[in-house]
Amino acid sequence: MIAESMYQELILEHYKHPQGRGLRDPFDAEVHHVNPTCGDEITMRVKVAGGKVEDVSYEGQGCSISQAAASVLHELATGATVENTMSVVDEFTRLLQGRGQVEPDEEVLGDAVAFAGVAKFPARVKCALLAWMAYKDAVARSV
Amino acid sequence: MIAESMYQELILEHYKHPQGRGLRDPFDAEVHHVNPTCGDEITMRVKVAGGKVEDVSYEGQGCSISQAAASVLHELATGATVENTMSVVDEFTRLLQGRGQVEPDEEVLGDAVAFAGVAKFPARVKCALLAWMAYKDAVARSV
Amino acid sequence: MTFDVDLIRKDFPVLGRELPGDRPLIYLDSGNSSQKPTQVIETMRDHLTWHYSNVGRALHALGSESTEAYEAARDKVAAFIGAPSRDEVIFTKNASEGLNLVAYAFQNGTDRFRVGPGDEIVISEMEHHSNIVPWQLLAERTGATLRWFPVTDEGRLDLTDLDELVNERTKIVSVAHQSNVLGTVNSVSPILARARSVGALMMLDASQSVPHQPVDVTELGVDFIAFTGHKMLGPSGIGVLWGRRELLDEMPPFLGGGEMIEAVWMDHSTYAPVPHKFEAGTPPIVEAIGLGAAVDYLNAVGMDAIKAHEKELIQYALDALTEVPTLRVIGPRTAISRGGTVSFTLDGIHPHDVGQILDDVFGIAVRVGHHCARPLHLRFGIPATTRASLYLYNTTAEIDALVRGLHHVQKVFG
Amino acid sequence: MTFDVDLIRKDFPVLGRELPGDRPLIYLDSGNSSQKPTQVIETMRDHLTWHYSNVGRALHALGSESTEAYEAARDKVAAFIGAPSRDEVIFTKNASEGLNLVAYAFQNGTDRFRVGPGDEIVISEMEHHSNIVPWQLLAERTGATLRWFPVTDEGRLDLTDLDELVNERTKIVSVAHQSNVLGTVNSVSPILARARSVGALMMLDASQSVPHQPVDVTELGVDFIAFTGHKMLGPSGIGVLWGRRELLDEMPPFLGGGEMIEAVWMDHSTYAPVPHKFEAGTPPIVEAIGLGAAVDYLNAVGMDAIKAHEKELIQYALDALTEVPTLRVIGPRTAISRGGTVSFTLDGIHPHDVGQILDDVFGIAVRVGHHCARPLHLRFGIPATTRASLYLYNTTAEIDALVRGLHHVQKVFG
Ligand SMILES: Cc1ncc(COP(=O)(O)O)c(C=O)c1O
Ligand SMILES: Cc1ncc(COP(=O)(O)O)c(C=O)c1O
């Protein structure tokens, strides 16, 4: 019964009902990231205007963690300022790479705090980060 | 005090005073053999006529065992029939490869029986056999 | 010795281990790497503690002890696979090195060991990456063409185009003896017959067969096989390449260094006879000795008995898994010409999630992903599978636990 | 921890062993391979018994334990040699593989990793075969030219013609950091400066330095170093190649297979980032973990303390050996810029006979022969030497025993 805590209700919910899935036009940058150890893949597009994220659209395949992470990211990022999303990405990365030792900042993370349990499973950390790293990359390329 | 028995008086004697050393003419075949693990080398010539070994001459460098074995071979082979020497070579080989389990046939081996102790030292067996294998090779090429 | 799985399990301490959270370990990942019996571990420990030294080069007491133990391991392996000569057994670090060694021979060699534009290399779609990438690199670097057998829907080699695929341009055919994903045991003889008729060499990736069934290279009749110690109760860090003597003699050196030479000058060298020609540097000494102990263990149990046990298990598993809704087996669904490995998918649930819940909740270790056989997964249109792979120490109770675990996984994601 | 050789010896059970015939073991062959402390042996045993599984690929409990232990070993090695990044530490099977890996890069690569006719490779006359033969093979297969530094009568690198030897045509210079025969520690900076000024890369064969002195790759400033676990208290079957990240990134893959890939299709592949790009197949898992334990042990004793102890010992040995009539040391006769290895000849007595009598009568293990450095022996006009090589667990009493032994050898052959 160790890791069922990893599969938070919220993660399962996003996995079963992904938000904002599908690749949409217009977009400023598109990236494709792969997690070679497990084959999880994501294609992500961002549309940015005036410092604001207008859309994050994606298509991917993979485990519940990687797919739910993309869905949560879509919800958090769309409509927020780029700057704001970058601090969420940083905090998310810090949390996930913290081997379960990091106290998450719920204020910053919002729903993404549900992934705290994943940090204890080194092999799954990359799943959770896949979409978020793709997002960071896409934003960097969009400017 | 295990292996000093390997260094029989007779072996040391042949090492210090090698018999028939030096390369001589005439000869029917010359061979060069090397023991790669230790770098011992021998060049050997044989002169055969009418089924008899007229001369075994050699030049080499190496440890006491390999050098003494060449000297003893020279003594045993020179003047003997080729056929006779081949059975000595076979018996010598059988003895040396017998891991110390083989009862040597002194009748056949003569002085070469002094090498019986070497058979217990796998790493040195090749030293003892170097000249004898070279001899076998040289004889084969002389016909 | 009659086969007694309970007795066998006693030799593998880890099988009695409890994981954190009171989960007994259920190890169904031997196709990835097997566990080690105490006999192997203690042989290694004893050698390291009391007899260790470098081999070949040392004449002293420890050097002789190490050399004799190392070379005795070679004798054991040679006998185990029915090699005509012990000198045909080359110790590598794993199966991958053995496969690469042969592939590099075709880059560096001459005559039949040389490929270039117009020459062809044939593999199959069910290969492990270790039997794909070395040949891709070879083809890329020499201009040769890489071709492959397709795989049928049932997970068998599709030999329909055998005569076209293996032809006068083919230099070597290298295929898996047993698939690490499908469990399929490939029948060698039709391919070998064709290879022989066009003068091509043939290699088997025996990584998944040597641990699980009696393998006799003389009977097989192929030219090379590669396998790996860690999948057959031996330690990591040791593998075996077996090849026909005359071919090994003809092949160019692979790695250069100590022990593979006859004599060295600054500007050229001559090489030792096989097997040493292909064992550059200090070999995996203790690992080879450990592998020798593993071979002793397998012989004591009996490879026929192991094969029979696995056949029973896989029959049981294939039956049991049909009860799990939406479960789709990738590979042969009957226990004929297949080993004790079964890979499958569950609708709507990613293998990672399957594996994680099996592990976290039940202590069941399976492998998830593409199992280093991505092209095979692409062929079946799936990114990943869950794989259970069985060995001599597994039981039907463990398969029951797997089935229960899968039902639970479906509940979580239902 | 202050250096206490008696305490250290307790960690090495074999040093207390009696050989048949009541001979206590006196092990003076660590340059060939070192003995292993209990800490290393028990770490390996514990891992094999309770935590073993394949690394990287497995997500289950054992897989995580193995992966964490394996990657922790990489961290330890990286810290031990001052590597700027852990990803620059590549686990190989021995030092020879590391040297070959780099040599093959120049056969298979592009741009600066490509040699052909007109390009030059520079080594030295004091190299171990493992740092000669890979470059000979490279030169032979590509048409590049192999050149080398000569060695002085004192056993030092002769840099007189440095500027001519290392020139605009030079692609790589690879020399020993410390000679396994002479004990000489080579000074790297003049060669490195010249290599840099002509744009050549520089590699060190650090097989004999990393075990015996603090080595910091950042301070050294070279591009690659290779060393080997079994000479530094670790097990057989594991070695290390360290290289600068940007070079490793640029180098072509060496062995192809599982774990070194990013994605594989039948007709092409993409590769994982370093270090995994160069670790094809299942790595020597338990061996890397054992090496990690060896590094912990060396750190606990302290590399400075080990170096100081060996300096004392070699000073003592060089003095003591001068008493033996006709004994000629091959290599530096003073304890300056040299390590704890001394090779010598005795007039009229072949090293094999010296070694055998030392072993058989006194239990003294030395190495005899050309020590995989035949060209160096040719340079000194001798076929072989007797070599005593010292390590942290050796004592002056053992050197006294060696000297007594040599006197006895001379009596036998007198
Ligand atoms: C200087 C030197 N280089 C390279 C090697 C090769 O090491 P290994 O045999 O572990 O590959 C050795 C030891 O044998 C050595 O002493
Ligand atoms: C079929 C097959 N071939 C090759 C290999 C590679 O073996 P290793 O990783 O020991 O080199 C494996 C296992 O990983 C395998 O299952």
PDB file of N, CA, C and O in Angstrom, chain B residues 22-53:
ATOM      1  N   GLY B  22      74.392 -23.412 -29.486  1.00  0.00           N
ATOM      2  CA  GLY B  22      74.962 -22.755 -30.666  1.00  0.00           C
ATOM      3  C   GLY B  22      74.326 -23.328 -31.921  1.00  0.00           C
ATOM      4  O   GLY B  22      73.906 -24.478 -31.928  1.00  0.00           O
ATOM      5  N   LEU B  23      74.200 -22.506 -32.936  1.00  0.00           N
ATOM      6  CA  LEU B  23      73.577 -22.955 -34.189  1.00  0.00           C
ATOM      7  C   LEU B  23      74.666 -23.432 -35.149  1.00  0.00           C
ATOM      8  O   LEU B  23      75.630 -22.720 -35.400  1.00  0.00           O
ATOM      9  N   ARG B  24      74.480 -24.650 -35.656  1.00  0.00           N
ATOM     10  CA  ARG B  24      75.544 -25.234 -36.484  1.00  0.00           C
ATOM     11  C   ARG B  24      75.038 -25.606 -37.875  1.00  0.00           C
ATOM     12  O   ARG B  24      73.863 -25.927 -38.063  1.00  0.00           O
ATOM     13  N   ASP B  25      75.951 -25.597 -38.802  1.00  0.00           N
ATOM     14  CA  ASP B  25      75.709 -26.119 -40.144  1.00  0.00           C
ATOM     15  C   ASP B  25      76.341 -27.500 -40.220  1.00  0.00           C
ATOM     16  O   ASP B  25      77.308 -27.760 -39.493  1.00  0.00           O
ATOM     17  N   PRO B  26      75.881 -28.359 -41.098  1.00  0.00           N
ATOM     18  CA  PRO B  26      74.703 -28.230 -41.946  1.00  0.00           C
ATOM     19  C   PRO B  26      73.441 -28.572 -41.177  1.00  0.00           C
ATOM     20  O   PRO B  26      73.519 -29.190 -40.111  1.00  0.00           O
ATOM     21  N   PHE B  27      72.301 -28.179 -41.730  1.00  0.00           N
ATOM     22  CA  PHE B  27      71.027 -28.539 -41.089  1.00  0.00           C
ATOM     23  C   PHE B  27      69.955 -28.695 -42.155  1.00  0.00           C
ATOM     24  O   PHE B  27      70.074 -28.135 -43.246  1.00  0.00           O
ATOM     25  N   ASP B  28      68.920 -29.460 -41.813  1.00  0.00           N
ATOM     26  CA  ASP B  28      67.830 -29.689 -42.775  1.00  0.00           C
ATOM     27  C   ASP B  28      66.650 -28.757 -42.523  1.00  0.00           C
ATOM     28  O   ASP B  28      65.883 -28.456 -43.425  1.00  0.00           O
ATOM     29  N   ALA B  29      66.478 -28.364 -41.262  1.00  0.00           N
ATOM     30  CA  ALA B  29      65.342 -27.499 -40.948  1.00  0.00           C
ATOM     31  C   ALA B  29      65.700 -26.639 -39.753  1.00  0.00           C
ATOM     32  O   ALA B  29      66.447 -27.075 -38.858  1.00  0.00           O
ATOM     33  N   GLU B  30      65.211 -25.421 -39.773  1.00  0.00           N
ATOM     34  CA  GLU B  30      65.399 -24.520 -38.631  1.00  0.00           C
ATOM     35  C   GLU B  30      64.039 -23.968 -38.231  1.00  0.00           C
ATOM     36  O   GLU B  30      63.256 -23.578 -39.095  1.00  0.00           O
ATOM     37  N   VAL B  31      63.751 -23.950 -36.958  1.00  0.00           N
ATOM     38  CA  VAL B  31      62.480 -23.375 -36.497  1.00  0.00           C
ATOM     39  C   VAL B  31      62.761 -22.404 -35.359  1.00  0.00           C
ATOM     40  O   VAL B  31      63.805 -22.482 -34.692  1.00  0.00           O
ATOM     41  N   HIS B  32      61.795 -21.501 -35.173  1.00  0.00           N
ATOM     42  CA  HIS B  32      61.900 -20.523 -34.089  1.00  0.00           C
ATOM     43  C   HIS B  32      60.601 -20.579 -33.294  1.00  0.00           C
ATOM     44  O   HIS B  32      59.532 -20.350 -33.845  1.00  0.00           O
ATOM     45  N   HIS B  33      60.671 -20.932 -32.041  1.00  0.00           N
ATOM     46  CA  HIS B  33      59.469 -20.990 -31.208  1.00  0.00           C
ATOM     47  C   HIS B  33      59.565 -19.980 -30.059  1.00  0.00           C
ATOM     48  O   HIS B  33      60.651 -19.726 -29.538  1.00  0.00           O
ATOM     49  N   VAL B  34      58.397 -19.452 -29.705  1.00  0.00           N
ATOM     50  CA  VAL B  34      58.328 -18.439 -28.650  1.00  0.00           C
ATOM     51  C   VAL B  34      57.252 -18.854 -27.662  1.00  0.00           C
ATOM     52  O   VAL B  34      56.202 -19.388 -28.043  1.00  0.00           O
ATOM     53  N   ASN B  35      57.492 -18.618 -26.403  1.00  0.00           N
ATOM     54  CA  ASN B  35      56.453 -18.792 -25.397  1.00  0.00           C
ATOM     55  C   ASN B  35      55.945 -17.404 -25.041  1.00  0.00           C
ATOM     56  O   ASN B  35      56.608 -16.664 -24.312  1.00  0.00           O
ATOM     57  N   PRO B  36      54.775 -17.047 -25.570  1.00  0.00           N
ATOM     58  CA  PRO B  36      54.364 -15.640 -25.442  1.00  0.00           C
ATOM     59  C   PRO B  36      54.114 -15.212 -24.001  1.00  0.00           C
ATOM     60  O   PRO B  36      54.326 -14.055 -23.668  1.00  0.00           O
ATOM     61  N   THR B  37      53.703 -16.120 -23.161  1.00  0.00           N
ATOM     62  CA  THR B  37      53.429 -15.676 -21.787  1.00  0.00           C
ATOM     63  C   THR B  37      54.690 -15.212 -21.074  1.00  0.00           C
ATOM     64  O   THR B  37      54.630 -14.369 -20.208  1.00  0.00           O
ATOM     65  N   CYS B  38      55.856 -15.772 -21.414  1.00  0.00           N
ATOM     66  CA  CYS B  38      57.039 -15.346 -20.675  1.00  0.00           C
ATOM     67  C   CYS B  38      58.139 -14.817 -21.572  1.00  0.00           C
ATOM     68  O   CYS B  38      59.141 -14.302 -21.095  1.00  0.00           O
ATOM     69  N   GLY B  39      57.975 -14.941 -22.890  1.00  0.00           N
ATOM     70  CA  GLY B  39      58.998 -14.400 -23.771  1.00  0.00           C
ATOM     71  C   GLY B  39      60.172 -15.335 -24.018  1.00  0.00           C
ATOM     72  O   GLY B  39      61.117 -14.962 -24.711  1.00  0.00           O
ATOM     73  N   ASP B  40      60.131 -16.531 -23.461  1.00  0.00           N
ATOM     74  CA  ASP B  40      61.202 -17.481 -23.753  1.00  0.00           C
ATOM     75  C   ASP B  40      61.208 -17.801 -25.243  1.00  0.00           C
ATOM     76  O   ASP B  40      60.166 -17.947 -25.865  1.00  0.00           O
ATOM     77  N   GLU B  41      62.424 -17.901 -25.783  1.00  0.00           N
ATOM     78  CA  GLU B  41      62.553 -18.130 -27.216  1.00  0.00           C
ATOM     79  C   GLU B  41      63.576 -19.215 -27.488  1.00  0.00           C
ATOM     80  O   GLU B  41      64.544 -19.346 -26.757  1.00  0.00           O
ATOM     81  N   ILE B  42      63.370 -19.929 -28.573  1.00  0.00           N
ATOM     82  CA  ILE B  42      64.405 -20.868 -28.998  1.00  0.00           C
ATOM     83  C   ILE B  42      64.436 -20.936 -30.522  1.00  0.00           C
ATOM     84  O   ILE B  42      63.410 -20.893 -31.196  1.00  0.00           O
ATOM     85  N   THR B  43      65.656 -20.987 -31.044  1.00  0.00           N
ATOM     86  CA  THR B  43      65.844 -21.273 -32.461  1.00  0.00           C
ATOM     87  C   THR B  43      66.525 -22.636 -32.498  1.00  0.00           C
ATOM     88  O   THR B  43      67.495 -22.859 -31.769  1.00  0.00           O
ATOM     89  N   MET B  44      65.979 -23.529 -33.290  1.00  0.00           N
ATOM     90  CA  MET B  44      66.524 -24.892 -33.273  1.00  0.00           C
ATOM     91  C   MET B  44      66.727 -25.420 -34.691  1.00  0.00           C
ATOM     92  O   MET B  44      65.908 -25.191 -35.581  1.00  0.00           O
ATOM     93  N   ARG B  45      67.853 -26.122 -34.869  1.00  0.00           N
ATOM     94  CA  ARG B  45      68.155 -26.735 -36.162  1.00  0.00           C
ATOM     95  C   ARG B  45      68.332 -28.235 -35.971  1.00  0.00           C
ATOM     96  O   ARG B  45      68.910 -28.654 -34.958  1.00  0.00           O
ATOM     97  N   VAL B  46      67.853 -28.991 -36.945  1.00  0.00           N
ATOM     98  CA  VAL B  46      68.139 -30.425 -36.906  1.00  0.00           C
ATOM     99  C   VAL B  46      68.767 -30.865 -38.231  1.00  0.00           C
ATOM    100  O   VAL B  46      68.475 -30.323 -39.297  1.00  0.00           O
ATOM    101  N   LYS B  47      69.624 -31.831 -38.088  1.00  0.00           N
ATOM    102  CA  LYS B  47      70.248 -32.461 -39.262  1.00  0.00           C
ATOM    103  C   LYS B  47      69.938 -33.951 -39.146  1.00  0.00           C
ATOM    104  O   LYS B  47      70.294 -34.595 -38.132  1.00  0.00           O
ATOM    105  N   VAL B  48      69.221 -34.461 -40.124  1.00  0.00           N
ATOM    106  CA  VAL B  48      68.790 -35.858 -40.084  1.00  0.00           C
ATOM    107  C   VAL B  48      69.358 -36.571 -41.304  1.00  0.00           C
ATOM    108  O   VAL B  48      69.382 -36.012 -42.399  1.00  0.00           O
ATOM    109  N   ALA B  49      69.822 -37.803 -41.106  1.00  0.00           N
ATOM    110  CA  ALA B  49      70.289 -38.575 -42.261  1.00  0.00           C
ATOM    111  C   ALA B  49      70.023 -40.048 -42.007  1.00  0.00           C
ATOM    112  O   ALA B  49      70.384 -40.571 -40.932  1.00  0.00           O
ATOM    113  N   GLY B  50      69.400 -40.699 -42.954  1.00  0.00           N
ATOM    114  CA  GLY B  50      69.132 -42.131 -42.850  1.00  0.00           C
ATOM    115  C   GLY B  50      68.388 -42.518 -41.585  1.00  0.00           C
ATOM    116  O   GLY B  50      68.734 -43.495 -40.919  1.00  0.00           O
ATOM    117  N   GLY B  51      67.389 -41.687 -41.218  1.00  0.00           N
ATOM    118  CA  GLY B  51      66.585 -42.031 -40.053  1.00  0.00           C
ATOM    119  C   GLY B  51      67.291 -41.739 -38.728  1.00  0.00           C
ATOM    120  O   GLY B  51      66.763 -42.027 -37.654  1.00  0.00           O
ATOM    121  N   LYS B  52      68.483 -41.146 -38.823  1.00  0.00           N
ATOM    122  CA  LYS B  52      69.216 -40.836 -37.586  1.00  0.00           C
ATOM    123  C   LYS B  52      69.392 -39.336 -37.412  1.00  0.00           C
ATOM    124  O   LYS B  52      69.578 -38.594 -38.396  1.00  0.00           O
ATOM    125  N   VAL B  53      69.334 -38.893 -36.163  1.00  0.00           N
ATOM    126  CA  VAL B  53      69.544 -37.487 -35.861  1.00  0.00           C
ATOM    127  C   VAL B  53      71.044 -37.243 -35.771  1.00  0.00           C
ATOM    128  O   VAL B  53      71.700 -37.759 -34.856  1.00  0.00           O
TER     129      VAL B  53
END
